[in-house]
């Protein structure tokens, strides 16, 4: 298949079904590789579903990166993009290819010296800034995929390799990568990471990859207070903006899981699995395993939360029963003291009255007055005991 044949086949693929379109693009990319010539057509979008020209170029450069996953290949790809990718689509295509191929080739991380050498070959000028930007993104994609947080932060913040990118260093996607590195680093503060996140999230030129990296950083951050709520809130915004993106539904499930909202998290991860099945992504199997693992974790958290709630309910019931028992024992002890006081006063009155009645020669009236005085004194004694006990125990009861 020559160049003209490739173009004809890709034109026919526009009206074909998705399976036929994929086959035509694969065959065209293989033919270009076999001929040793890069694509000669222009790319006007980053649509992996409907644009056969982008799909063919994507497969071509993916194989080139798999054969030689180096900064030199990134340099060649960026130079090709400068001539064949339309300006309106350049940013989206650059992020898709640099970050995607960086993830696929994460096992081959090059030294900063090799990156600097490739960047230096980009030269100078506006077009050179784009080339340098692509190389920086490619290397940053590898570091991100390997969760090398401190290395990624140092590379983006202070490495001479990123300087030639010029004004493109302030692109939202690079701000998002800095925030990802800061969230995962144990040497940087959460406030610094959140500040970078807010800058990337609120940027006017925020892209889909920027949103993905921001949520990725929150999901894999060193645990901090309000992490779950922050991830949930941003993921809800992402799902609202990209309702058919499986990745953002999965991030929302992770945020809801951290917030303890397990039923909603389960619904979100199931939605992510459904959308993933209809996605043309090349890493479907890997992502499916990740989503299923997250689903199992959500199910486990849901069951654990139910058990904890049951244990908490039983503990509260036991605590209430113990409190009632303590109050009952306390009240019984107080009543016992009162009964003893009254009983003692009654015995003392009985013994005293017998002595007054059976002995002595006092007149009857005097004996009655003496008995009345004795009874009043003993009654007052009993009242003092009961009242004192009530006053002492009243504050403790309260």
Tab-separated table of C-alpha atoms in Angstrom:
chain	number	residue	atom	x	y	z
A	1	UNK	CA	0.000	0.000	0.000
A	2	UNK	CA	1.637	3.231	-1.182
A	3	UNK	CA	1.002	6.744	0.174
A	4	UNK	CA	-1.840	7.357	-2.241
A	5	UNK	CA	-3.364	4.021	-1.288
A	6	UNK	CA	-3.141	4.879	2.401
A	7	UNK	CA	-4.965	8.149	1.857
A	8	UNK	CA	-7.671	6.443	-0.212
A	9	UNK	CA	-8.172	3.737	2.403
A	10	UNK	CA	-8.433	6.291	5.210
A	11	UNK	CA	-10.984	8.298	3.224
A	12	UNK	CA	-13.077	5.139	2.849
A	13	UNK	CA	-12.719	4.426	6.588
A	14	UNK	CA	-14.661	7.597	7.431
A	15	UNK	CA	-17.953	5.951	6.476
A	16	UNK	CA	-17.112	2.439	7.711
A	17	UNK	CA	-18.226	0.894	10.983
A	18	UNK	CA	-15.915	1.096	13.993
A	19	UNK	CA	-14.475	-2.412	13.606
A	20	UNK	CA	-13.701	-1.924	9.915
A	21	UNK	CA	-12.258	1.522	10.601
A	22	UNK	CA	-9.908	0.078	13.231
A	23	UNK	CA	-8.752	-2.626	10.814
A	24	UNK	CA	-8.104	-0.151	7.995
A	25	UNK	CA	-6.129	2.163	10.299
A	26	UNK	CA	-4.028	-0.732	11.611
A	27	UNK	CA	-3.253	-1.913	8.069
A	28	UNK	CA	-2.377	1.610	6.944
A	29	UNK	CA	-0.049	2.170	9.917
A	30	UNK	CA	1.648	-1.182	9.290
A	31	UNK	CA	2.123	-0.315	5.613
A	32	UNK	CA	3.735	3.013	6.501
A	33	UNK	CA	6.081	1.296	8.953
A	34	UNK	CA	7.016	-1.321	6.390
A	35	UNK	CA	7.731	1.392	3.834
A	36	UNK	CA	9.890	3.268	6.337
A	37	UNK	CA	8.031	6.507	5.682
A	38	UNK	CA	6.035	8.552	8.206
A	39	UNK	CA	2.484	9.601	7.308
A	40	UNK	CA	2.290	12.401	4.743
A	41	UNK	CA	-1.284	13.468	5.497
A	42	UNK	CA	-2.430	16.137	7.943
A	43	UNK	CA	-4.127	15.504	11.285
A	44	UNK	CA	-6.898	17.874	12.320
A	45	UNK	CA	-8.196	16.348	15.562
A	46	UNK	CA	-7.408	13.969	18.399
A	47	UNK	CA	-10.561	11.861	17.948
A	48	UNK	CA	-9.760	8.183	18.514
A	49	UNK	CA	-13.275	7.128	17.510
A	50	UNK	CA	-14.142	8.843	14.230
A	51	UNK	CA	-11.021	10.430	12.724
A	52	UNK	CA	-9.190	7.721	10.703
A	53	UNK	CA	-6.253	10.028	9.962
A	54	UNK	CA	-5.550	10.586	13.627
A	55	UNK	CA	-6.167	6.903	14.404
A	56	UNK	CA	-3.667	5.824	11.745
A	57	UNK	CA	-1.022	8.343	12.849
A	58	UNK	CA	-1.618	7.347	16.464
A	59	UNK	CA	-0.980	3.669	15.717
A	60	UNK	CA	2.059	4.524	13.605
A	61	UNK	CA	3.765	6.590	16.283
A	62	UNK	CA	2.766	4.187	19.039
A	63	UNK	CA	4.674	1.429	17.280
A	64	UNK	CA	7.618	3.749	16.688
A	65	UNK	CA	7.733	4.536	20.418
A	66	UNK	CA	7.417	0.860	21.356
A	67	UNK	CA	10.339	-0.007	19.076
A	68	UNK	CA	12.476	2.847	20.389
A	69	UNK	CA	11.030	4.518	23.514
A	70	UNK	CA	13.538	7.355	23.684
A	71	UNK	CA	13.638	11.137	23.682
A	72	UNK	CA	15.084	10.905	20.169
A	73	UNK	CA	11.814	9.319	18.964
A	74	UNK	CA	9.884	12.034	20.809
A	75	UNK	CA	11.977	14.630	18.969
A	76	UNK	CA	11.185	13.044	15.596
A	77	UNK	CA	7.491	12.775	16.465
A	78	UNK	CA	7.313	16.409	17.599
A	79	UNK	CA	8.986	17.605	14.418
A	80	UNK	CA	6.517	15.590	12.345
A	81	UNK	CA	3.671	17.115	14.320
A	82	UNK	CA	4.960	20.620	13.629
A	83	UNK	CA	4.466	19.985	9.904
A	84	UNK	CA	1.411	17.718	9.847
A	85	UNK	CA	-0.825	18.574	12.808
A	86	UNK	CA	-3.090	21.583	12.463
A	87	UNK	CA	-2.619	24.368	15.007
A	88	UNK	CA	-6.078	23.958	16.507
A	89	UNK	CA	-5.436	20.301	17.310
A	90	UNK	CA	-1.743	20.469	18.208
A	91	UNK	CA	-2.171	20.734	21.988
A	92	UNK	CA	-4.656	17.855	22.260
A	93	UNK	CA	-2.571	15.607	19.984
A	94	UNK	CA	0.643	16.447	21.867
A	95	UNK	CA	-0.872	15.587	25.241
A	96	UNK	CA	-2.443	12.395	23.911
A	97	UNK	CA	0.749	11.088	22.330
A	98	UNK	CA	3.327	12.341	24.833
A	99	UNK	CA	1.499	11.237	27.980
A	100	UNK	CA	0.033	8.084	26.429
A	101	UNK	CA	3.306	6.826	25.003
A	102	UNK	CA	5.091	7.853	28.182
A	103	UNK	CA	2.726	5.589	30.114
A	104	UNK	CA	3.121	2.681	27.683
A	105	UNK	CA	6.941	2.981	27.780
A	106	UNK	CA	7.306	3.770	31.493
A	107	UNK	CA	9.814	0.938	31.960
A	108	UNK	CA	12.495	2.809	29.997
A	109	UNK	CA	13.185	6.059	31.854
A	110	UNK	CA	16.145	7.964	30.417
A	111	UNK	CA	18.580	10.183	32.255
A	112	UNK	CA	18.067	13.936	32.419
A	113	UNK	CA	21.240	14.333	30.338
A	114	UNK	CA	19.682	12.390	27.441
A	115	UNK	CA	16.519	14.460	27.736
A	116	UNK	CA	18.533	17.692	27.777
A	117	UNK	CA	20.441	16.578	24.679
A	118	UNK	CA	17.230	15.881	22.758
A	119	UNK	CA	15.723	19.184	23.884
A	120	UNK	CA	18.859	21.043	22.798
A	121	UNK	CA	18.517	19.569	19.309
A	122	UNK	CA	15.071	21.138	19.057
A	123	UNK	CA	16.799	24.469	18.459
A	124	UNK	CA	15.132	27.805	19.146
A	125	UNK	CA	12.037	29.683	18.066
A	126	UNK	CA	8.238	29.190	18.442
A	127	UNK	CA	8.252	25.824	16.703
A	128	UNK	CA	11.177	24.674	18.815
A	129	UNK	CA	9.237	25.496	21.995
A	130	UNK	CA	6.523	23.072	20.925
A	131	UNK	CA	9.080	20.372	20.187
A	132	UNK	CA	10.757	20.875	23.579
A	133	UNK	CA	7.339	20.890	25.258
A	134	UNK	CA	6.481	17.529	23.685
A	135	UNK	CA	9.767	15.952	24.824
A	136	UNK	CA	9.249	17.278	28.369
A	137	UNK	CA	5.712	15.896	28.423
A	138	UNK	CA	6.913	12.494	27.183
A	139	UNK	CA	9.510	12.175	29.946
A	140	UNK	CA	7.100	13.551	32.553
A	141	UNK	CA	4.552	10.952	31.446
A	142	UNK	CA	7.043	8.183	32.223
A	143	UNK	CA	7.816	9.624	35.676
A	144	UNK	CA	4.125	10.041	36.411
A	145	UNK	CA	3.341	6.467	35.358
A	146	UNK	CA	6.075	5.205	37.711
A	147	UNK	CA	4.884	7.442	40.594
A	148	UNK	CA	8.314	9.068	40.847
A	149	UNK	CA	6.868	12.101	42.622
A	150	UNK	CA	10.051	13.827	43.796
A	151	UNK	CA	11.891	13.187	40.530
A	152	UNK	CA	8.945	14.544	38.550
A	153	UNK	CA	8.743	17.693	40.685
A	154	UNK	CA	12.466	18.329	40.372
A	155	UNK	CA	12.373	17.750	36.597
A	156	UNK	CA	9.512	20.201	36.026
A	157	UNK	CA	10.554	22.813	38.577
A	158	UNK	CA	14.299	23.136	38.210
A	159	UNK	CA	15.644	20.929	35.420
A	160	UNK	CA	17.354	22.824	32.553
A	161	UNK	CA	15.673	20.367	30.184
A	162	UNK	CA	12.282	22.023	30.688
A	163	UNK	CA	13.516	25.593	30.150
A	164	UNK	CA	13.493	25.544	26.312
A	165	UNK	CA	9.732	24.972	26.410
A	166	UNK	CA	9.496	28.698	27.191
A	167	UNK	CA	5.982	30.012	27.800
A	168	UNK	CA	4.575	26.510	27.334
A	169	UNK	CA	5.982	25.639	30.779
A	170	UNK	CA	2.921	27.430	32.194
A	171	UNK	CA	0.471	25.256	30.292
A	172	UNK	CA	-2.285	23.816	32.551
A	173	UNK	CA	-1.154	20.236	31.873
A	174	UNK	CA	2.311	20.978	33.315
A	175	UNK	CA	0.739	22.752	36.299
A	176	UNK	CA	-1.342	19.616	36.836
A	177	UNK	CA	1.771	17.427	36.662
A	178	UNK	CA	3.444	19.619	39.290
A	179	UNK	CA	0.410	19.271	41.520
A	180	UNK	CA	0.456	15.470	40.988
A	181	UNK	CA	4.116	15.389	42.065
A	182	UNK	CA	3.471	17.626	45.083
A	183	UNK	CA	0.537	15.539	46.326
A	184	UNK	CA	2.591	12.355	46.177
A	185	UNK	CA	5.770	13.800	47.679
A	186	UNK	CA	6.391	13.572	51.417
A	187	UNK	CA	8.825	16.504	51.224
A	188	UNK	CA	6.248	19.062	50.017
A	189	UNK	CA	3.258	20.516	51.850
A	190	UNK	CA	-0.399	19.838	51.112
A	191	UNK	CA	-1.130	23.567	50.848
A	192	UNK	CA	1.486	23.887	48.093
A	193	UNK	CA	-0.042	20.949	46.215
A	194	UNK	CA	-3.571	22.339	46.588
A	195	UNK	CA	-2.422	25.730	45.288
A	196	UNK	CA	-0.960	24.094	42.164
A	197	UNK	CA	-4.141	22.059	41.764
A	198	UNK	CA	-6.329	25.163	41.906
A	199	UNK	CA	-4.160	26.959	39.360
A	200	UNK	CA	-4.365	24.065	36.899
A	201	UNK	CA	-8.061	23.413	37.536
A	202	UNK	CA	-9.129	27.026	37.028
A	203	UNK	CA	-6.930	27.660	33.964
A	204	UNK	CA	-8.870	28.822	30.877
A	205	UNK	CA	-7.066	26.304	28.641
A	206	UNK	CA	-7.773	23.314	30.870
A	207	UNK	CA	-7.856	20.091	28.858
A	208	UNK	CA	-9.158	16.620	29.491
A	209	UNK	CA	-5.650	15.393	30.337
A	210	UNK	CA	-5.234	18.277	32.801
A	211	UNK	CA	-8.393	17.177	34.615
A	212	UNK	CA	-7.250	13.553	34.605
A	213	UNK	CA	-3.824	14.364	36.082
A	214	UNK	CA	-5.352	16.583	38.778
A	215	UNK	CA	-7.708	13.804	39.879
A	216	UNK	CA	-4.901	11.253	39.617
A	217	UNK	CA	-2.794	13.322	42.017
A	218	UNK	CA	-5.634	13.597	44.525
A	219	UNK	CA	-6.359	9.871	44.332
A	220	UNK	CA	-2.728	8.829	44.942
A	221	UNK	CA	-1.763	11.616	47.338
A	222	UNK	CA	-0.119	11.022	50.684
A	223	UNK	CA	-3.226	10.783	52.937
A	224	UNK	CA	-4.311	14.128	54.342
A	225	UNK	CA	-7.404	15.613	55.961
A	226	UNK	CA	-10.275	16.354	53.557
A	227	UNK	CA	-8.611	14.338	50.773
A	228	UNK	CA	-11.766	12.359	50.060
A	229	UNK	CA	-14.008	15.418	49.989
A	230	UNK	CA	-11.598	17.306	47.707
A	231	UNK	CA	-11.382	14.371	45.303
A	232	UNK	CA	-15.146	13.848	45.337
A	233	UNK	CA	-15.912	17.489	44.620
A	234	UNK	CA	-13.465	17.778	41.708
A	235	UNK	CA	-14.456	14.389	40.291
A	236	UNK	CA	-18.116	15.425	40.276
A	237	UNK	CA	-17.174	18.485	38.220
A	238	UNK	CA	-15.190	16.258	35.843
A	239	UNK	CA	-18.086	13.824	35.413
A	240	UNK	CA	-20.413	16.735	34.698
A	241	UNK	CA	-18.022	18.046	32.027
A	242	UNK	CA	-17.169	14.593	30.573
A	243	UNK	CA	-20.169	12.345	31.334
A	244	UNK	CA	-18.973	9.525	29.032
A	245	UNK	CA	-15.422	9.324	30.422
A	246	UNK	CA	-14.974	6.099	32.388
A	247	UNK	CA	-11.835	7.345	34.131
A	248	UNK	CA	-13.621	10.250	35.812
A	249	UNK	CA	-16.422	8.003	37.051
A	250	UNK	CA	-13.743	5.756	38.571
A	251	UNK	CA	-12.109	8.770	40.268
A	252	UNK	CA	-15.509	9.809	41.613
A	253	UNK	CA	-15.968	6.303	43.013
A	254	UNK	CA	-12.595	6.607	44.779
A	255	UNK	CA	-13.579	9.958	46.296
A	256	UNK	CA	-16.958	8.679	47.477
A	257	UNK	CA	-15.240	5.615	48.926
A	258	UNK	CA	-12.849	7.819	50.933
A	259	UNK	CA	-15.863	9.811	52.177
A	260	UNK	CA	-17.580	6.627	53.374
A	261	UNK	CA	-20.428	6.892	50.840
A	262	UNK	CA	-20.110	3.301	49.715
A	263	UNK	CA	-23.430	2.811	47.914
A	264	UNK	CA	-22.825	5.843	45.690
A	265	UNK	CA	-19.218	4.733	45.141
A	266	UNK	CA	-20.420	1.304	44.012
A	267	UNK	CA	-22.796	2.904	41.524
A	268	UNK	CA	-20.004	5.105	40.121
A	269	UNK	CA	-17.511	2.269	39.678
A	270	UNK	CA	-20.170	0.164	37.937
A	271	UNK	CA	-20.794	3.080	35.557
A	272	UNK	CA	-17.049	3.281	34.913
A	273	UNK	CA	-16.918	-0.419	34.037
A	274	UNK	CA	-19.868	-0.056	31.661
A	275	UNK	CA	-18.300	2.920	29.865
A	276	UNK	CA	-14.922	1.182	29.721
A	277	UNK	CA	-16.412	-1.781	27.863
A	278	UNK	CA	-17.472	0.578	25.070
A	279	UNK	CA	-14.165	2.466	24.986
A	280	UNK	CA	-11.543	1.979	22.230
A	281	UNK	CA	-8.664	2.338	24.704
A	282	UNK	CA	-5.716	0.044	24.152
A	283	UNK	CA	-5.222	-0.587	27.873
A	284	UNK	CA	-8.770	-1.804	28.485
A	285	UNK	CA	-7.644	-4.982	30.253
A	286	UNK	CA	-5.357	-3.153	32.665
A	287	UNK	CA	-7.983	-0.542	33.508
A	288	UNK	CA	-10.666	-3.184	33.924
A	289	UNK	CA	-8.516	-4.991	36.480
A	290	UNK	CA	-7.954	-1.713	38.333
A	291	UNK	CA	-11.666	-0.908	38.374
A	292	UNK	CA	-12.610	-4.395	39.535
A	293	UNK	CA	-10.026	-4.149	42.329
A	294	UNK	CA	-11.515	-0.806	43.369
A	295	UNK	CA	-14.995	-2.332	43.253
A	296	UNK	CA	-13.894	-5.117	45.587
A	297	UNK	CA	-12.409	-2.531	47.948
A	298	UNK	CA	-15.673	-0.562	47.934
A	299	UNK	CA	-17.669	-3.730	48.640
A	300	UNK	CA	-15.342	-4.608	51.488
A	301	UNK	CA	-15.606	-1.080	52.883
A	302	UNK	CA	-19.380	-1.233	52.621
A	303	UNK	CA	-19.540	-4.503	54.568
A	304	UNK	CA	-17.042	-3.221	57.130
A	305	UNK	CA	-19.087	-0.043	57.604
A	306	UNK	CA	-22.231	-2.129	58.155
A	307	UNK	CA	-20.427	-4.285	60.751
A	308	UNK	CA	-19.027	-1.206	62.470
A	309	UNK	CA	-22.491	0.353	62.595
A	310	UNK	CA	-23.892	-2.820	64.163
A	311	UNK	CA	-21.054	-2.944	66.704
A	312	UNK	CA	-21.594	0.743	67.496
A	313	UNK	CA	-25.318	0.147	68.007
A	314	UNK	CA	-24.656	-2.762	70.365
A	315	UNK	CA	-22.027	-0.771	72.220
A	316	UNK	CA	-24.438	2.112	72.707
A	317	UNK	CA	-27.100	-0.291	73.941
A	318	UNK	CA	-24.627	-1.859	76.370
A	319	UNK	CA	-23.479	1.576	77.547
A	320	UNK	CA	-27.085	2.628	78.172
A	321	UNK	CA	-27.766	-0.623	80.057
A	322	UNK	CA	-24.644	-0.104	82.182
A	323	UNK	CA	-25.750	3.433	82.962
A	324	UNK	CA	-29.183	2.216	84.016
A	325	UNK	CA	-27.618	-0.466	86.205
A	326	UNK	CA	-25.281	2.079	87.785
A	327	UNK	CA	-28.199	4.400	88.536
A	328	UNK	CA	-30.185	1.503	89.972
A	329	UNK	CA	-27.319	0.416	92.245
A	330	UNK	CA	-26.725	3.994	93.317
A	331	UNK	CA	-30.404	4.515	94.118
A	332	UNK	CA	-30.571	1.205	96.008
A	333	UNK	CA	-27.581	2.160	98.150
A	334	UNK	CA	-29.145	5.526	99.007
A	335	UNK	CA	-32.460	3.914	99.873
A	336	UNK	CA	-30.637	1.402	102.068
A	337	UNK	CA	-28.962	4.207	104.041
A	338	UNK	CA	-32.305	5.935	104.480
A	339	UNK	CA	-34.005	2.726	105.623
A	340	UNK	CA	-31.193	2.041	108.105
A	341	UNK	CA	-31.486	5.565	109.490
A	342	UNK	CA	-35.243	5.308	109.951
A	343	UNK	CA	-34.987	1.786	111.351
A	344	UNK	CA	-32.280	2.860	113.834
A	345	UNK	CA	-34.401	5.811	114.955
A	346	UNK	CA	-37.411	3.515	115.407
A	347	UNK	CA	-35.416	1.020	117.504
A	348	UNK	CA	-33.941	3.799	119.615
A	349	UNK	CA	-37.412	5.253	120.174
A	350	UNK	CA	-38.813	1.848	121.108
A	351	UNK	CA	-36.047	1.096	123.590
A	352	UNK	CA	-36.192	4.590	125.080
A	353	UNK	CA	-39.960	4.573	125.404
A	354	UNK	CA	-39.869	1.203	127.167
A	355	UNK	CA	-37.373	2.524	129.672
A	356	UNK	CA	-39.497	5.627	130.305
A	357	UNK	CA	-42.665	3.600	130.511
A	358	UNK	CA	-41.464	0.702	132.661
A	359	UNK	CA	-39.091	2.465	135.051
A	360	UNK	CA	-39.173	5.637	137.132
A	361	UNK	CA	-41.962	7.294	139.093
A	362	UNK	CA	-42.709	10.312	136.864
A	363	UNK	CA	-46.319	11.299	136.384
A	364	UNK	CA	-48.065	10.165	133.226
A	365	UNK	CA	-48.100	13.618	131.680
A	366	UNK	CA	-44.374	14.044	132.168
A	367	UNK	CA	-43.739	10.631	130.666
A	368	UNK	CA	-45.840	11.530	127.621
A	369	UNK	CA	-43.933	14.789	127.171
A	370	UNK	CA	-40.649	12.919	127.569
A	371	UNK	CA	-41.711	10.330	124.979
A	372	UNK	CA	-42.835	13.077	122.598
A	373	UNK	CA	-39.513	14.917	122.973
A	374	UNK	CA	-37.568	11.721	122.470
A	375	UNK	CA	-39.639	10.791	119.392
A	376	UNK	CA	-39.222	14.265	117.938
A	377	UNK	CA	-35.459	14.165	118.479
A	378	UNK	CA	-35.135	10.735	116.851
A	379	UNK	CA	-37.399	11.777	113.960
A	380	UNK	CA	-35.268	14.883	113.459
A	381	UNK	CA	-32.166	12.631	113.517
A	382	UNK	CA	-33.686	10.366	110.838
A	383	UNK	CA	-34.692	13.376	108.723
A	384	UNK	CA	-31.185	14.800	108.980
A	385	UNK	CA	-29.675	11.495	107.856
A	386	UNK	CA	-32.118	11.125	104.953
A	387	UNK	CA	-31.791	14.771	103.906
A	388	UNK	CA	-27.998	14.731	104.117
A	389	UNK	CA	-27.833	11.555	102.075
A	390	UNK	CA	-30.133	13.102	99.450
A	391	UNK	CA	-28.081	16.280	99.234
A	392	UNK	CA	-24.775	14.373	98.949
A	393	UNK	CA	-25.989	12.010	96.271
A	394	UNK	CA	-28.034	14.587	94.331
A	395	UNK	CA	-25.028	16.387	92.781
A	396	UNK	CA	-23.316	13.108	91.954
A	397	UNK	CA	-26.455	11.835	90.254
A	398	UNK	CA	-26.643	14.965	88.144
